Amino acid sequence: MVNRLVSTGLIVTTVLWLGGCGMPASPIDLIKPPISEGTIQKDKWSKTFQTLLPDGARLLASVHEKESNGIVFGDVDGDGINEAIVVYEEDVLNERKLKAALLKQNKEEWQVVWDTKGFGYGLDKAGFADINKDGRPEIILGWSLGTGGNGLDIYEWSNNTLKLSVKKGYQGHLDLNHIP
């Protein structure tokens, strides 16, 4: 009788061990946040714009904004069609370079029409804001310089290109409603 119980126990143990039976996942491990339409759109644009960037480039998200992926849309030239500012970093001979590019849509194709070098260690803020109150937004790029200091570049659309109109430092996080 004891041999039979021991044999049955060994068989059950062997079957469970060979069957790969494990602990089921806890409910907290099974719960995932919903995928929003915005996340799907960001992924779509990330993939689309990534093909226009140099090989090895990666989109640069803002250090302060969790939703940022380095892509911001706005109509900088006043034609009624949104352009995109794409902020990215590339590795050139093992040196990390920050860059920003303006992409315009021509029919169904996107193309890079302007780019500039960034500076510092990361992106604090990228966006569009009408700083000079002329009815058209300027491009705002805030760069993280380290130890709390940041650099602000404001670009204005003029003669079918962007021109640097303001370059200055600022402290803390940049709020587009209160440009220093």
PDB file of C-alpha atoms in Angstrom:
ATOM      1  CA  MET A   1       0.000   0.000   0.000  1.00  0.00           C
ATOM      2  CA  VAL A   2       2.805   2.391   0.915  1.00  0.00           C
ATOM      3  CA  ASN A   3       4.709   1.438  -2.223  1.00  0.00           C
ATOM      4  CA  ARG A   4       1.636   2.219  -4.278  1.00  0.00           C
ATOM      5  CA  LEU A   5       1.268   5.711  -2.678  1.00  0.00           C
ATOM      6  CA  VAL A   6       4.959   6.425  -3.160  1.00  0.00           C
ATOM      7  CA  SER A   7       4.793   5.272  -6.794  1.00  0.00           C
ATOM      8  CA  THR A   8       1.695   7.390  -7.461  1.00  0.00           C
ATOM      9  CA  GLY A   9       3.361  10.410  -5.814  1.00  0.00           C
ATOM     10  CA  LEU A  10       6.489   9.968  -7.947  1.00  0.00           C
ATOM     11  CA  ILE A  11       4.449   9.609 -11.142  1.00  0.00           C
ATOM     12  CA  VAL A  12       2.369  12.731 -10.385  1.00  0.00           C
ATOM     13  CA  THR A  13       5.502  14.704  -9.482  1.00  0.00           C
ATOM     14  CA  THR A  14       7.284  13.565 -12.662  1.00  0.00           C
ATOM     15  CA  VAL A  15       4.290  14.422 -14.878  1.00  0.00           C
ATOM     16  CA  LEU A  16       3.968  17.885 -13.318  1.00  0.00           C
ATOM     17  CA  TRP A  17       7.708  18.499 -13.556  1.00  0.00           C
ATOM     18  CA  LEU A  18       7.901  17.365 -17.187  1.00  0.00           C
ATOM     19  CA  GLY A  19       4.693  19.177 -18.079  1.00  0.00           C
ATOM     20  CA  GLY A  20       6.210  22.524 -17.153  1.00  0.00           C
ATOM     21  CA  CYS A  21       3.518  23.413 -14.736  1.00  0.00           C
ATOM     22  CA  GLY A  22       4.416  26.624 -13.027  1.00  0.00           C
ATOM     23  CA  MET A  23       2.855  29.193 -10.835  1.00  0.00           C
ATOM     24  CA  PRO A  24       0.101  31.094 -12.604  1.00  0.00           C
ATOM     25  CA  ALA A  25       0.661  34.813 -13.099  1.00  0.00           C
ATOM     26  CA  SER A  26      -0.763  37.062 -10.454  1.00  0.00           C
ATOM     27  CA  PRO A  27      -3.608  39.397 -11.508  1.00  0.00           C
ATOM     28  CA  ILE A  28      -1.353  42.462 -11.203  1.00  0.00           C
ATOM     29  CA  ASP A  29       1.024  40.911 -13.778  1.00  0.00           C
ATOM     30  CA  LEU A  30      -1.847  40.376 -16.211  1.00  0.00           C
ATOM     31  CA  ILE A  31      -3.221  43.925 -16.048  1.00  0.00           C
ATOM     32  CA  LYS A  32      -1.793  46.227 -18.720  1.00  0.00           C
ATOM     33  CA  PRO A  33      -2.710  49.840 -19.368  1.00  0.00           C
ATOM     34  CA  PRO A  34      -4.891  50.389 -22.415  1.00  0.00           C
ATOM     35  CA  ILE A  35      -3.164  51.437 -25.626  1.00  0.00           C
ATOM     36  CA  SER A  36      -4.491  54.854 -26.489  1.00  0.00           C
ATOM     37  CA  GLU A  37      -5.051  56.221 -29.987  1.00  0.00           C
ATOM     38  CA  GLY A  38      -2.343  58.793 -29.235  1.00  0.00           C
ATOM     39  CA  THR A  39       0.205  56.072 -28.506  1.00  0.00           C
ATOM     40  CA  ILE A  40      -0.655  54.286 -31.753  1.00  0.00           C
ATOM     41  CA  GLN A  41      -0.320  57.571 -33.681  1.00  0.00           C
ATOM     42  CA  LYS A  42       3.040  58.366 -32.038  1.00  0.00           C
ATOM     43  CA  ASP A  43       4.359  54.932 -32.963  1.00  0.00           C
ATOM     44  CA  LYS A  44       3.157  55.447 -36.548  1.00  0.00           C
ATOM     45  CA  TRP A  45       4.920  58.801 -36.840  1.00  0.00           C
ATOM     46  CA  SER A  46       8.041  57.478 -35.128  1.00  0.00           C
ATOM     47  CA  LYS A  47       8.349  54.725 -37.719  1.00  0.00           C
ATOM     48  CA  THR A  48       7.550  57.062 -40.630  1.00  0.00           C
ATOM     49  CA  PHE A  49      10.036  59.754 -39.624  1.00  0.00           C
ATOM     50  CA  GLN A  50      12.757  57.321 -38.535  1.00  0.00           C
ATOM     51  CA  THR A  51      13.270  56.376 -42.182  1.00  0.00           C
ATOM     52  CA  LEU A  52      14.057  60.042 -43.025  1.00  0.00           C
ATOM     53  CA  LEU A  53      16.714  60.409 -40.343  1.00  0.00           C
ATOM     54  CA  PRO A  54      20.378  59.411 -40.692  1.00  0.00           C
ATOM     55  CA  ASP A  55      21.254  55.766 -40.073  1.00  0.00           C
ATOM     56  CA  GLY A  56      21.579  54.998 -36.374  1.00  0.00           C
ATOM     57  CA  ALA A  57      19.611  58.090 -35.292  1.00  0.00           C
ATOM     58  CA  ARG A  58      17.082  57.714 -32.507  1.00  0.00           C
ATOM     59  CA  LEU A  59      14.251  59.999 -31.478  1.00  0.00           C
ATOM     60  CA  LEU A  60      14.960  62.059 -28.403  1.00  0.00           C
ATOM     61  CA  ALA A  61      12.173  62.390 -25.852  1.00  0.00           C
ATOM     62  CA  SER A  62      11.903  65.304 -23.455  1.00  0.00           C
ATOM     63  CA  VAL A  63      13.385  64.652 -20.038  1.00  0.00           C
ATOM     64  CA  HIS A  64      10.296  66.206 -18.402  1.00  0.00           C
ATOM     65  CA  GLU A  65       7.437  64.993 -20.566  1.00  0.00           C
ATOM     66  CA  LYS A  66       6.541  61.326 -20.375  1.00  0.00           C
ATOM     67  CA  GLU A  67       4.268  61.547 -23.435  1.00  0.00           C
ATOM     68  CA  SER A  68       6.930  63.138 -25.634  1.00  0.00           C
ATOM     69  CA  ASN A  69       8.663  61.104 -28.289  1.00  0.00           C
ATOM     70  CA  GLY A  70      10.661  63.886 -29.924  1.00  0.00           C
ATOM     71  CA  ILE A  71       7.990  64.720 -32.525  1.00  0.00           C
ATOM     72  CA  VAL A  72       5.858  67.875 -32.376  1.00  0.00           C
ATOM     73  CA  PHE A  73       3.389  69.137 -34.987  1.00  0.00           C
ATOM     74  CA  GLY A  74       2.463  72.720 -35.854  1.00  0.00           C
ATOM     75  CA  ASP A  75       1.977  75.056 -38.823  1.00  0.00           C
ATOM     76  CA  VAL A  76       5.104  77.205 -38.763  1.00  0.00           C
ATOM     77  CA  ASP A  77       4.877  78.545 -42.326  1.00  0.00           C
ATOM     78  CA  GLY A  78       1.206  79.572 -42.262  1.00  0.00           C
ATOM     79  CA  ASP A  79       0.072  77.388 -45.189  1.00  0.00           C
ATOM     80  CA  GLY A  80      -2.608  75.585 -43.136  1.00  0.00           C
ATOM     81  CA  ILE A  81      -0.717  72.269 -43.185  1.00  0.00           C
ATOM     82  CA  ASN A  82       1.132  71.089 -40.096  1.00  0.00           C
ATOM     83  CA  GLU A  83       4.855  70.552 -40.251  1.00  0.00           C
ATOM     84  CA  ALA A  84       6.738  68.322 -37.832  1.00  0.00           C
ATOM     85  CA  ILE A  85       9.740  69.082 -35.688  1.00  0.00           C
ATOM     86  CA  VAL A  86      11.683  65.896 -35.005  1.00  0.00           C
ATOM     87  CA  VAL A  87      14.362  65.968 -32.318  1.00  0.00           C
ATOM     88  CA  TYR A  88      16.873  63.151 -32.412  1.00  0.00           C
ATOM     89  CA  GLU A  89      20.381  62.114 -31.559  1.00  0.00           C
ATOM     90  CA  GLU A  90      22.895  60.416 -33.753  1.00  0.00           C
ATOM     91  CA  ASP A  91      26.152  58.687 -33.031  1.00  0.00           C
ATOM     92  CA  VAL A  92      28.908  60.124 -35.218  1.00  0.00           C
ATOM     93  CA  LEU A  93      32.249  58.407 -34.637  1.00  0.00           C
ATOM     94  CA  ASN A  94      31.157  57.487 -31.099  1.00  0.00           C
ATOM     95  CA  GLU A  95      30.232  61.093 -30.347  1.00  0.00           C
ATOM     96  CA  ARG A  96      26.588  61.723 -29.508  1.00  0.00           C
ATOM     97  CA  LYS A  97      25.124  64.694 -31.408  1.00  0.00           C
ATOM     98  CA  LEU A  98      21.740  66.242 -30.734  1.00  0.00           C
ATOM     99  CA  LYS A  99      19.801  67.504 -33.734  1.00  0.00           C
ATOM    100  CA  ALA A 100      16.395  68.846 -34.709  1.00  0.00           C
ATOM    101  CA  ALA A 101      14.800  68.715 -38.160  1.00  0.00           C
ATOM    102  CA  LEU A 102      11.766  70.354 -39.739  1.00  0.00           C
ATOM    103  CA  LEU A 103       9.754  67.992 -41.920  1.00  0.00           C
ATOM    104  CA  LYS A 104       7.157  69.185 -44.419  1.00  0.00           C
ATOM    105  CA  GLN A 105       4.598  67.111 -46.205  1.00  0.00           C
ATOM    106  CA  ASN A 106       4.597  67.381 -49.999  1.00  0.00           C
ATOM    107  CA  LYS A 107       1.535  65.516 -51.314  1.00  0.00           C
ATOM    108  CA  GLU A 108       1.750  62.276 -49.324  1.00  0.00           C
ATOM    109  CA  GLU A 109       5.526  62.286 -48.803  1.00  0.00           C
ATOM    110  CA  TRP A 110       7.376  63.801 -45.853  1.00  0.00           C
ATOM    111  CA  GLN A 111      10.776  65.365 -46.402  1.00  0.00           C
ATOM    112  CA  VAL A 112      13.393  67.086 -44.283  1.00  0.00           C
ATOM    113  CA  VAL A 113      13.530  70.767 -45.298  1.00  0.00           C
ATOM    114  CA  TRP A 114      15.731  72.103 -42.496  1.00  0.00           C
ATOM    115  CA  ASP A 115      17.876  70.811 -39.663  1.00  0.00           C
ATOM    116  CA  THR A 116      20.089  72.207 -36.937  1.00  0.00           C
ATOM    117  CA  LYS A 117      22.508  70.996 -34.304  1.00  0.00           C
ATOM    118  CA  GLY A 118      21.362  70.929 -30.724  1.00  0.00           C
ATOM    119  CA  PHE A 119      23.555  71.317 -27.698  1.00  0.00           C
ATOM    120  CA  GLY A 120      23.777  69.968 -24.195  1.00  0.00           C
ATOM    121  CA  TYR A 121      22.836  66.549 -22.888  1.00  0.00           C
ATOM    122  CA  GLY A 122      19.186  66.163 -23.805  1.00  0.00           C
ATOM    123  CA  LEU A 123      15.893  67.729 -24.774  1.00  0.00           C
ATOM    124  CA  ASP A 124      14.008  69.790 -22.198  1.00  0.00           C
ATOM    125  CA  LYS A 125      11.193  70.997 -24.445  1.00  0.00           C
ATOM    126  CA  ALA A 126      10.207  71.082 -28.107  1.00  0.00           C
ATOM    127  CA  GLY A 127       7.147  72.879 -29.305  1.00  0.00           C
ATOM    128  CA  PHE A 128       5.420  75.618 -31.246  1.00  0.00           C
ATOM    129  CA  ALA A 129       4.391  78.941 -29.676  1.00  0.00           C
ATOM    130  CA  ASP A 130       3.612  82.405 -31.034  1.00  0.00           C
ATOM    131  CA  ILE A 131       6.278  84.277 -29.079  1.00  0.00           C
ATOM    132  CA  ASN A 132       6.384  87.469 -31.155  1.00  0.00           C
ATOM    133  CA  LYS A 133       2.559  87.629 -31.453  1.00  0.00           C
ATOM    134  CA  ASP A 134       2.556  87.809 -35.284  1.00  0.00           C
ATOM    135  CA  GLY A 135      -0.094  85.112 -35.651  1.00  0.00           C
ATOM    136  CA  ARG A 136       2.364  82.376 -36.665  1.00  0.00           C
ATOM    137  CA  PRO A 137       4.095  80.090 -34.205  1.00  0.00           C
ATOM    138  CA  GLU A 138       7.833  79.945 -33.729  1.00  0.00           C
ATOM    139  CA  ILE A 139       9.704  76.740 -33.029  1.00  0.00           C
ATOM    140  CA  ILE A 140      10.912  76.440 -29.451  1.00  0.00           C
ATOM    141  CA  LEU A 141      13.762  74.083 -28.585  1.00  0.00           C
ATOM    142  CA  GLY A 142      14.915  73.840 -24.973  1.00  0.00           C
ATOM    143  CA  TRP A 143      18.117  71.886 -24.429  1.00  0.00           C
ATOM    144  CA  SER A 144      19.256  70.391 -21.094  1.00  0.00           C
ATOM    145  CA  LEU A 145      22.763  71.572 -20.275  1.00  0.00           C
ATOM    146  CA  GLY A 146      23.162  69.812 -16.932  1.00  0.00           C
ATOM    147  CA  THR A 147      23.164  70.987 -13.300  1.00  0.00           C
ATOM    148  CA  GLY A 148      19.790  72.699 -13.737  1.00  0.00           C
ATOM    149  CA  GLY A 149      20.825  74.999 -16.574  1.00  0.00           C
ATOM    150  CA  ASN A 150      19.122  74.924 -19.945  1.00  0.00           C
ATOM    151  CA  GLY A 151      19.501  76.613 -23.310  1.00  0.00           C
ATOM    152  CA  LEU A 152      16.635  78.046 -25.339  1.00  0.00           C
ATOM    153  CA  ASP A 153      16.587  78.368 -29.130  1.00  0.00           C
ATOM    154  CA  ILE A 154      13.659  80.091 -30.835  1.00  0.00           C
ATOM    155  CA  TYR A 155      13.391  79.768 -34.611  1.00  0.00           C
ATOM    156  CA  GLU A 156      11.199  81.931 -36.824  1.00  0.00           C
ATOM    157  CA  TRP A 157       9.960  81.101 -40.358  1.00  0.00           C
ATOM    158  CA  SER A 158      11.370  83.622 -42.850  1.00  0.00           C
ATOM    159  CA  ASN A 159      12.078  83.394 -46.608  1.00  0.00           C
ATOM    160  CA  ASN A 160      11.063  79.712 -46.777  1.00  0.00           C
ATOM    161  CA  THR A 161      13.427  78.589 -44.033  1.00  0.00           C
ATOM    162  CA  LEU A 162      13.888  78.806 -40.282  1.00  0.00           C
ATOM    163  CA  LYS A 163      16.154  81.455 -38.806  1.00  0.00           C
ATOM    164  CA  LEU A 164      17.420  81.583 -35.230  1.00  0.00           C
ATOM    165  CA  SER A 165      15.810  84.621 -33.592  1.00  0.00           C
ATOM    166  CA  VAL A 166      16.593  84.030 -29.885  1.00  0.00           C
ATOM    167  CA  LYS A 167      19.304  82.056 -28.122  1.00  0.00           C
ATOM    168  CA  LYS A 168      19.504  82.314 -24.341  1.00  0.00           C
ATOM    169  CA  GLY A 169      19.758  80.367 -21.121  1.00  0.00           C
ATOM    170  CA  TYR A 170      17.080  79.605 -18.572  1.00  0.00           C
ATOM    171  CA  GLN A 171      16.667  77.709 -15.325  1.00  0.00           C
ATOM    172  CA  GLY A 172      14.197  74.949 -14.544  1.00  0.00           C
ATOM    173  CA  HIS A 173      11.539  73.474 -16.812  1.00  0.00           C
ATOM    174  CA  LEU A 174      10.383  75.582 -19.783  1.00  0.00           C
ATOM    175  CA  ASP A 175       6.693  76.498 -19.882  1.00  0.00           C
ATOM    176  CA  LEU A 176       5.652  77.594 -23.383  1.00  0.00           C
ATOM    177  CA  ASN A 177       3.113  79.996 -21.867  1.00  0.00           C
ATOM    178  CA  HIS A 178       5.880  81.831 -19.994  1.00  0.00           C
ATOM    179  CA  ILE A 179       8.953  82.010 -22.189  1.00  0.00           C
ATOM    180  CA  PRO A 180      11.709  83.845 -20.291  1.00  0.00           C
TER     181      PRO A 180
END
